[in-house]
């Protein structure tokens, strides 16, 4: 049982977002909204609901709008107050108070492992969560919270996993090891985007991790891997050997919002969950599917 609290989360947000061009030409992909909430806000909210206090955002040039989103917008708030739209002004204010945001720059695009390493100083010598912005996970208990609970019970790093079809293993980091019950695996292998023949299992990591700070030293020792980049998964392989690691099959529905169809899937699912939108959206779907109005 590890008493160590997990107070910090690293959110890599330095990518160019080329998969979503042209939308990402002049705005960060993290600011693309699911209806009216930028994806990065949904990710930060998952972290905060999991008990995270400090969010370390790893950014790059042209990402300033993300920082502005989590700050006050005095002119806007003041104008809304004067127009008696206090509720909307409070939406803006609450974002500034959501968490303690620390921003660090990844100055060269050297890979996800390198992006996490850029946060080393801000994290220091304590366990921390990593949340990747392309994956939305909808669950009653936030996915990151589920992983923190396992971390505290087992005292070792934990990666969130989900089962994927055999043909899709090459899109993910894949874990291998020994199952301990229905949801937990003691991990001994991690492979970044293996071919179906090389994959040690069909359990894939969709971007949620709770890590021992020893990962930073492991990443310093990680050579460039797939695509010539320093891969987080390769660093995790070193960490698993050194300090042990678990994979946890989390409870929740995951949306791959880095993919166009996944993005539409998430948009519909989130709309159908909102009382103000569910009715009209169902009606629109009937219309588009040819059922008439
Ligand atoms: C990254 C990671 C991969 C992980 C995936 C989840 O890949 O390298 O291990 O499974 O995110 O979305 P990317 O999708 O950025 O290529």
mmCIF file of C-alpha atoms and ligand atoms in Angstrom:
data_model
loop_
_atom_site.group_PDB
_atom_site.id
_atom_site.type_symbol
_atom_site.label_atom_id
_atom_site.label_comp_id
_atom_site.label_asym_id
_atom_site.label_seq_id
_atom_site.Cartn_x
_atom_site.Cartn_y
_atom_site.Cartn_z
ATOM 1 C CA UNK A 1 0.000 0.000 0.000
ATOM 2 C CA UNK A 2 1.534 3.292 -1.083
ATOM 3 C CA UNK A 3 0.401 6.271 0.936
ATOM 4 C CA UNK A 4 1.929 8.635 -1.602
ATOM 5 C CA UNK A 5 -0.677 10.969 -3.026
ATOM 6 C CA UNK A 6 -0.768 11.649 -6.754
ATOM 7 C CA UNK A 7 -1.161 15.413 -7.041
ATOM 8 C CA UNK A 8 0.355 16.169 -10.410
ATOM 9 C CA UNK A 9 -0.560 15.338 -13.985
ATOM 10 C CA UNK A 10 1.383 15.851 -17.195
ATOM 11 C CA UNK A 11 -0.631 16.576 -20.313
ATOM 12 C CA UNK A 12 1.446 16.553 -23.512
ATOM 13 C CA UNK A 13 0.017 19.148 -25.902
ATOM 14 C CA UNK A 14 2.902 19.983 -28.199
ATOM 15 C CA UNK A 15 1.889 18.054 -31.318
ATOM 16 C CA UNK A 16 1.210 19.710 -34.662
ATOM 17 C CA UNK A 17 -2.172 18.037 -35.013
ATOM 18 C CA UNK A 18 -1.585 17.181 -38.654
ATOM 19 C CA UNK A 19 -4.261 14.473 -38.550
ATOM 20 C CA UNK A 20 -6.851 17.233 -38.173
ATOM 21 C CA UNK A 21 -5.717 19.677 -40.836
ATOM 22 C CA UNK A 22 -7.013 22.105 -41.991
ATOM 23 C CA UNK A 23 -8.718 22.716 -38.599
ATOM 24 C CA UNK A 24 -5.325 22.757 -36.888
ATOM 25 C CA UNK A 25 -3.558 25.137 -39.240
ATOM 26 C CA UNK A 26 -3.967 28.205 -37.035
ATOM 27 C CA UNK A 27 -5.296 26.758 -33.765
ATOM 28 C CA UNK A 28 -4.053 24.013 -31.463
ATOM 29 C CA UNK A 29 -5.865 20.715 -31.936
ATOM 30 C CA UNK A 30 -6.418 20.627 -28.178
ATOM 31 C CA UNK A 31 -8.776 23.616 -28.520
ATOM 32 C CA UNK A 32 -11.115 21.880 -30.968
ATOM 33 C CA UNK A 33 -14.372 21.493 -29.059
ATOM 34 C CA UNK A 34 -16.646 18.557 -28.479
ATOM 35 C CA UNK A 35 -19.779 20.695 -28.987
ATOM 36 C CA UNK A 36 -18.815 23.734 -26.875
ATOM 37 C CA UNK A 37 -16.059 22.368 -24.628
ATOM 38 C CA UNK A 38 -12.465 22.235 -25.920
ATOM 39 C CA UNK A 39 -11.032 18.720 -25.747
ATOM 40 C CA UNK A 40 -8.202 19.880 -23.483
ATOM 41 C CA UNK A 41 -10.789 21.084 -20.955
ATOM 42 C CA UNK A 42 -12.398 17.635 -20.847
ATOM 43 C CA UNK A 43 -8.955 16.132 -20.193
ATOM 44 C CA UNK A 44 -8.064 18.661 -17.478
ATOM 45 C CA UNK A 45 -11.482 18.077 -15.874
ATOM 46 C CA UNK A 46 -10.821 14.322 -15.760
ATOM 47 C CA UNK A 47 -7.511 15.040 -13.992
ATOM 48 C CA UNK A 48 -9.119 17.417 -11.483
ATOM 49 C CA UNK A 49 -11.998 15.007 -10.757
ATOM 50 C CA UNK A 50 -9.302 12.398 -10.058
ATOM 51 C CA UNK A 51 -7.785 14.570 -7.323
ATOM 52 C CA UNK A 52 -5.028 16.230 -9.367
ATOM 53 C CA UNK A 53 -4.053 19.735 -8.212
ATOM 54 C CA UNK A 54 -1.174 20.693 -10.520
ATOM 55 C CA UNK A 55 -1.463 20.217 -14.265
ATOM 56 C CA UNK A 56 1.784 20.416 -16.196
ATOM 57 C CA UNK A 57 1.042 21.213 -19.787
ATOM 58 C CA UNK A 58 3.824 20.401 -22.242
ATOM 59 C CA UNK A 59 3.270 22.859 -25.074
ATOM 60 C CA UNK A 60 5.020 24.259 -28.107
ATOM 61 C CA UNK A 61 4.887 27.456 -30.130
ATOM 62 C CA UNK A 62 1.422 28.680 -31.156
ATOM 63 C CA UNK A 63 -0.298 27.002 -28.210
ATOM 64 C CA UNK A 64 -0.923 30.168 -26.176
ATOM 65 C CA UNK A 65 -4.703 29.903 -26.527
ATOM 66 C CA UNK A 66 -4.653 26.819 -24.284
ATOM 67 C CA UNK A 67 -3.079 28.839 -21.476
ATOM 68 C CA UNK A 68 -5.542 31.674 -22.047
ATOM 69 C CA UNK A 69 -8.437 29.241 -21.803
ATOM 70 C CA UNK A 70 -7.455 28.364 -18.222
ATOM 71 C CA UNK A 71 -6.935 31.996 -17.172
ATOM 72 C CA UNK A 72 -9.289 34.911 -16.532
ATOM 73 C CA UNK A 73 -10.667 36.821 -19.486
ATOM 74 C CA UNK A 74 -11.357 40.047 -17.593
ATOM 75 C CA UNK A 75 -12.915 41.996 -20.445
ATOM 76 C CA UNK A 76 -15.280 39.149 -21.300
ATOM 77 C CA UNK A 77 -16.172 38.473 -17.670
ATOM 78 C CA UNK A 78 -16.746 42.168 -16.977
ATOM 79 C CA UNK A 79 -18.926 42.589 -20.077
ATOM 80 C CA UNK A 80 -20.994 39.532 -19.176
ATOM 81 C CA UNK A 81 -21.413 40.810 -15.592
ATOM 82 C CA UNK A 82 -22.653 44.167 -16.861
ATOM 83 C CA UNK A 83 -25.104 42.437 -19.186
ATOM 84 C CA UNK A 84 -26.467 40.484 -16.224
ATOM 85 C CA UNK A 85 -25.084 37.218 -17.622
ATOM 86 C CA UNK A 86 -23.387 36.208 -14.417
ATOM 87 C CA UNK A 87 -23.743 32.474 -15.110
ATOM 88 C CA UNK A 88 -21.691 32.757 -18.281
ATOM 89 C CA UNK A 89 -19.122 34.973 -16.549
ATOM 90 C CA UNK A 90 -18.827 32.274 -13.875
ATOM 91 C CA UNK A 91 -18.151 29.632 -16.541
ATOM 92 C CA UNK A 92 -15.124 31.673 -17.571
ATOM 93 C CA UNK A 93 -14.026 32.321 -13.969
ATOM 94 C CA UNK A 94 -14.320 28.677 -12.946
ATOM 95 C CA UNK A 95 -11.873 27.698 -15.680
ATOM 96 C CA UNK A 96 -9.263 30.032 -14.220
ATOM 97 C CA UNK A 97 -9.730 28.374 -10.832
ATOM 98 C CA UNK A 98 -9.895 24.763 -12.019
ATOM 99 C CA UNK A 99 -6.306 23.843 -11.195
ATOM 100 C CA UNK A 100 -2.810 25.156 -10.878
ATOM 101 C CA UNK A 101 -1.538 25.199 -14.445
ATOM 102 C CA UNK A 102 2.187 24.993 -15.124
ATOM 103 C CA UNK A 103 3.328 25.261 -18.677
ATOM 104 C CA UNK A 104 6.620 23.950 -20.053
ATOM 105 C CA UNK A 105 7.824 23.967 -23.628
ATOM 106 C CA UNK A 106 8.964 21.068 -25.733
ATOM 107 C CA UNK A 107 11.319 22.912 -28.033
ATOM 108 C CA UNK A 108 11.939 20.079 -30.491
ATOM 109 C CA UNK A 109 9.395 17.477 -31.648
ATOM 110 C CA UNK A 110 11.397 14.468 -30.456
ATOM 111 C CA UNK A 111 8.495 12.239 -29.443
ATOM 112 C CA UNK A 112 6.015 11.549 -26.640
ATOM 113 C CA UNK A 113 8.685 10.171 -24.290
ATOM 114 C CA UNK A 114 10.696 13.349 -24.759
ATOM 115 C CA UNK A 115 7.582 15.479 -24.146
ATOM 116 C CA UNK A 116 7.020 13.748 -20.791
ATOM 117 C CA UNK A 117 10.711 14.191 -19.949
ATOM 118 C CA UNK A 118 10.316 17.959 -20.491
ATOM 119 C CA UNK A 119 8.054 17.943 -17.399
ATOM 120 C CA UNK A 120 10.697 16.311 -15.142
ATOM 121 C CA UNK A 121 11.621 19.442 -13.217
ATOM 122 C CA UNK A 122 8.023 20.524 -12.699
ATOM 123 C CA UNK A 123 7.040 17.064 -11.431
ATOM 124 C CA UNK A 124 10.073 16.504 -9.173
ATOM 125 C CA UNK A 125 10.406 13.334 -7.147
ATOM 126 C CA UNK A 126 6.781 12.278 -6.807
ATOM 127 C CA UNK A 127 4.394 9.979 -8.683
ATOM 128 C CA UNK A 128 2.292 11.621 -11.357
ATOM 129 C CA UNK A 129 -0.386 10.917 -13.936
ATOM 130 C CA UNK A 130 -0.079 11.322 -17.714
ATOM 131 C CA UNK A 131 -3.164 11.983 -19.833
ATOM 132 C CA UNK A 132 -3.012 12.099 -23.626
ATOM 133 C CA UNK A 133 -5.345 14.565 -25.264
ATOM 134 C CA UNK A 134 -6.498 12.435 -28.209
ATOM 135 C CA UNK A 135 -8.320 9.980 -25.974
ATOM 136 C CA UNK A 136 -11.532 10.857 -24.178
ATOM 137 C CA UNK A 137 -12.677 8.339 -21.599
ATOM 138 C CA UNK A 138 -16.210 8.601 -20.319
ATOM 139 C CA UNK A 139 -16.730 6.799 -17.022
ATOM 140 C CA UNK A 140 -18.438 7.269 -13.689
ATOM 141 C CA UNK A 141 -15.171 7.065 -11.750
ATOM 142 C CA UNK A 142 -12.644 8.991 -13.869
ATOM 143 C CA UNK A 143 -10.141 6.673 -15.544
ATOM 144 C CA UNK A 144 -7.168 8.465 -13.971
ATOM 145 C CA UNK A 145 -8.766 8.024 -10.520
ATOM 146 C CA UNK A 146 -9.153 4.286 -11.165
ATOM 147 C CA UNK A 147 -5.430 4.091 -11.975
ATOM 148 C CA UNK A 148 -4.435 6.158 -8.930
ATOM 149 C CA UNK A 149 -6.401 3.746 -6.722
ATOM 150 C CA UNK A 150 -4.471 0.794 -8.185
ATOM 151 C CA UNK A 151 -1.179 2.690 -7.810
ATOM 152 C CA UNK A 152 -1.898 3.335 -4.140
ATOM 153 C CA UNK A 153 -2.903 -0.256 -3.514
ATOM 154 C CA UNK A 154 0.002 -1.867 -5.377
ATOM 155 C CA UNK A 155 2.749 0.734 -4.940
ATOM 156 C CA UNK A 156 3.922 0.519 -8.582
ATOM 157 C CA UNK A 157 3.259 2.354 -11.847
ATOM 158 C CA UNK A 158 0.001 1.569 -13.642
ATOM 159 C CA UNK A 159 -1.054 1.984 -17.262
ATOM 160 C CA UNK A 160 -4.709 1.987 -18.278
ATOM 161 C CA UNK A 161 -5.546 -0.609 -20.936
ATOM 162 C CA UNK A 162 -8.462 -1.727 -23.061
ATOM 163 C CA UNK A 163 -8.901 -4.742 -25.316
ATOM 164 C CA UNK A 164 -8.656 -3.948 -29.054
ATOM 165 C CA UNK A 165 -9.209 -6.142 -32.134
ATOM 166 C CA UNK A 166 -6.131 -8.053 -33.266
ATOM 167 C CA UNK A 167 -5.949 -6.011 -36.469
ATOM 168 C CA UNK A 168 -5.703 -2.741 -34.506
ATOM 169 C CA UNK A 169 -2.780 -3.487 -32.186
ATOM 170 C CA UNK A 170 -0.393 -1.565 -34.452
ATOM 171 C CA UNK A 171 -2.116 1.722 -33.529
ATOM 172 C CA UNK A 172 -1.143 1.505 -29.838
ATOM 173 C CA UNK A 173 1.375 0.717 -27.142
ATOM 174 C CA UNK A 174 0.589 -2.912 -26.220
ATOM 175 C CA UNK A 175 1.312 -4.629 -22.895
ATOM 176 C CA UNK A 176 2.189 -8.227 -22.097
ATOM 177 C CA UNK A 177 2.445 -10.065 -18.776
ATOM 178 C CA UNK A 178 0.538 -12.176 -16.294
ATOM 179 C CA UNK A 179 -3.129 -11.558 -15.476
ATOM 180 C CA UNK A 180 -3.925 -11.262 -11.769
ATOM 181 C CA UNK A 181 -7.686 -11.457 -11.823
ATOM 182 C CA UNK A 182 -10.063 -10.012 -14.362
ATOM 183 C CA UNK A 183 -8.731 -6.469 -14.677
ATOM 184 C CA UNK A 184 -5.143 -6.408 -13.419
ATOM 185 C CA UNK A 185 -2.001 -7.544 -15.204
ATOM 186 C CA UNK A 186 1.553 -7.619 -13.843
ATOM 187 C CA UNK A 187 3.366 -6.205 -16.874
ATOM 188 C CA UNK A 188 6.690 -7.474 -18.144
ATOM 189 C CA UNK A 189 6.568 -6.293 -21.755
ATOM 190 C CA UNK A 190 5.513 -3.141 -23.537
ATOM 191 C CA UNK A 191 5.780 -2.743 -27.298
ATOM 192 C CA UNK A 192 5.034 0.441 -29.228
ATOM 193 C CA UNK A 193 2.742 -0.163 -32.207
ATOM 194 C CA UNK A 194 3.638 -3.817 -32.872
ATOM 195 C CA UNK A 195 2.471 -5.728 -35.931
ATOM 196 C CA UNK A 196 -0.305 -8.219 -35.067
ATOM 197 C CA UNK A 197 2.300 -11.016 -35.156
ATOM 198 C CA UNK A 198 4.580 -9.279 -32.626
ATOM 199 C CA UNK A 199 1.935 -8.092 -30.162
ATOM 200 C CA UNK A 200 2.222 -9.706 -26.715
ATOM 201 C CA UNK A 201 -1.573 -9.309 -26.166
ATOM 202 C CA UNK A 202 -4.565 -7.322 -27.376
ATOM 203 C CA UNK A 203 -4.434 -4.982 -24.390
ATOM 204 C CA UNK A 204 -3.721 -1.470 -25.640
ATOM 205 C CA UNK A 205 -2.809 1.724 -23.798
ATOM 206 C CA UNK A 206 -5.179 4.541 -24.765
ATOM 207 C CA UNK A 207 -3.232 7.353 -23.136
ATOM 208 C CA UNK A 208 -3.683 7.068 -19.357
ATOM 209 C CA UNK A 209 -0.762 6.368 -17.028
ATOM 210 C CA UNK A 210 0.208 6.798 -13.341
ATOM 211 C CA UNK A 211 3.970 6.677 -13.065
ATOM 212 C CA UNK A 212 6.794 6.409 -10.590
ATOM 213 C CA UNK A 213 9.165 9.397 -11.034
ATOM 214 C CA UNK A 214 11.925 6.887 -11.904
ATOM 215 C CA UNK A 215 10.426 7.067 -15.417
ATOM 216 C CA UNK A 216 12.423 10.261 -16.009
ATOM 217 C CA UNK A 217 15.774 8.506 -15.644
ATOM 218 C CA UNK A 218 14.431 5.671 -17.825
ATOM 219 C CA UNK A 219 13.455 8.179 -20.533
ATOM 220 C CA UNK A 220 16.915 9.772 -20.397
ATOM 221 C CA UNK A 221 18.302 6.326 -21.216
ATOM 222 C CA UNK A 222 15.737 5.533 -23.918
ATOM 223 C CA UNK A 223 17.163 5.575 -27.440
ATOM 224 C CA UNK A 224 15.100 6.849 -30.351
ATOM 225 C CA UNK A 225 12.617 4.141 -31.328
ATOM 226 C CA UNK A 226 9.729 3.890 -33.762
ATOM 227 C CA UNK A 227 9.683 6.779 -36.226
ATOM 228 C CA UNK A 228 13.050 7.995 -34.889
ATOM 229 C CA UNK A 229 11.256 9.404 -31.813
ATOM 230 C CA UNK A 230 11.809 8.846 -28.103
ATOM 231 C CA UNK A 231 8.785 6.712 -27.301
ATOM 232 C CA UNK A 232 7.109 6.764 -23.891
ATOM 233 C CA UNK A 233 6.301 3.063 -24.298
ATOM 234 C CA UNK A 234 10.036 2.232 -24.652
ATOM 235 C CA UNK A 235 10.796 4.183 -21.462
ATOM 236 C CA UNK A 236 7.987 2.290 -19.715
ATOM 237 C CA UNK A 237 9.601 -1.011 -20.713
ATOM 238 C CA UNK A 238 12.767 0.022 -18.825
ATOM 239 C CA UNK A 239 10.676 1.219 -15.868
ATOM 240 C CA UNK A 240 8.715 -2.059 -15.720
ATOM 241 C CA UNK A 241 11.998 -4.021 -15.484
ATOM 242 C CA UNK A 242 13.402 -1.721 -12.804
ATOM 243 C CA UNK A 243 10.444 -1.018 -10.587
ATOM 244 C CA UNK A 244 7.558 -3.261 -11.679
ATOM 245 C CA UNK A 245 4.388 -2.147 -13.410
ATOM 246 C CA UNK A 246 0.715 -3.023 -13.653
ATOM 247 C CA UNK A 247 -1.836 -2.639 -16.401
ATOM 248 C CA UNK A 248 -5.435 -2.062 -15.387
ATOM 249 C CA UNK A 249 -8.394 -2.754 -17.658
ATOM 250 C CA UNK A 250 -10.324 0.380 -16.693
ATOM 251 C CA UNK A 251 -14.075 0.755 -16.625
ATOM 252 C CA UNK A 252 -15.331 3.312 -19.167
ATOM 253 C CA UNK A 253 -15.966 4.118 -22.798
ATOM 254 C CA UNK A 254 -13.046 5.483 -24.764
ATOM 255 C CA UNK A 255 -13.290 7.744 -27.811
ATOM 256 C CA UNK A 256 -10.364 8.233 -30.179
ATOM 257 C CA UNK A 257 -10.871 11.911 -30.927
ATOM 258 C CA UNK A 258 -7.639 12.039 -32.946
ATOM 259 C CA UNK A 259 -9.577 10.193 -35.632
ATOM 260 C CA UNK A 260 -12.362 11.878 -37.603
ATOM 261 C CA UNK A 261 -14.935 9.124 -37.103
ATOM 262 C CA UNK A 262 -13.942 8.797 -33.424
ATOM 263 C CA UNK A 263 -14.410 12.556 -33.083
ATOM 264 C CA UNK A 264 -17.928 12.388 -34.535
ATOM 265 C CA UNK A 265 -18.673 9.404 -32.280
ATOM 266 C CA UNK A 266 -17.604 11.407 -29.213
ATOM 267 C CA UNK A 267 -19.572 14.465 -30.328
ATOM 268 C CA UNK A 268 -22.780 12.450 -30.728
ATOM 269 C CA UNK A 269 -22.295 10.544 -27.477
ATOM 270 C CA UNK A 270 -21.643 13.731 -25.479
ATOM 271 C CA UNK A 271 -24.593 15.502 -27.135
ATOM 272 C CA UNK A 272 -26.947 12.623 -26.348
ATOM 273 C CA UNK A 273 -25.886 12.773 -22.694
ATOM 274 C CA UNK A 274 -26.809 16.453 -22.381
ATOM 275 C CA UNK A 275 -30.400 17.167 -21.364
ATOM 276 C CA UNK A 276 -30.410 20.430 -23.376
ATOM 277 C CA UNK A 277 -29.291 18.681 -26.579
ATOM 278 C CA UNK A 278 -30.418 15.050 -26.523
ATOM 279 C CA UNK A 279 -33.932 15.684 -27.878
ATOM 280 C CA UNK A 280 -33.029 18.020 -30.768
ATOM 281 C CA UNK A 281 -29.988 15.897 -31.726
ATOM 282 C CA UNK A 282 -32.089 12.713 -31.897
ATOM 283 C CA UNK A 283 -34.507 14.567 -34.133
ATOM 284 C CA UNK A 284 -31.667 15.678 -36.399
ATOM 285 C CA UNK A 285 -30.349 12.130 -36.607
ATOM 286 C CA UNK A 286 -33.761 10.860 -37.654
ATOM 287 C CA UNK A 287 -33.908 13.573 -40.307
ATOM 288 C CA UNK A 288 -30.473 12.737 -41.714
ATOM 289 C CA UNK A 289 -31.183 9.038 -41.721
ATOM 290 C CA UNK A 290 -34.233 9.644 -43.863
ATOM 291 C CA UNK A 291 -36.918 9.116 -41.233
ATOM 292 C CA UNK A 292 -38.323 12.610 -41.848
ATOM 293 C CA UNK A 293 -39.064 15.099 -39.108
HETATM 294 C C1 LIG B 1 0.551 7.370 -28.471
HETATM 295 C C2 LIG B 1 1.449 6.348 -27.763
HETATM 296 C C3 LIG B 1 0.830 4.965 -27.803
HETATM 297 C C4 LIG B 1 -0.581 5.013 -27.236
HETATM 298 C C5 LIG B 1 -1.423 6.051 -28.004
HETATM 299 C C6 LIG B 1 -2.789 6.224 -27.389
HETATM 300 O O1 LIG B 1 0.577 7.124 -29.850
HETATM 301 O O2 LIG B 1 2.728 6.375 -28.347
HETATM 302 O O3 LIG B 1 1.614 4.064 -27.067
HETATM 303 O O4 LIG B 1 -1.167 3.737 -27.303
HETATM 304 O O5 LIG B 1 -0.789 7.343 -27.990
HETATM 305 O O6 LIG B 1 -3.580 7.125 -28.110
HETATM 306 P P1 LIG B 1 0.000 8.179 -30.946
HETATM 307 O O7 LIG B 1 -1.469 7.897 -31.048
HETATM 308 O O8 LIG B 1 0.283 9.551 -30.422
HETATM 309 O O9 LIG B 1 0.727 7.871 -32.203
#
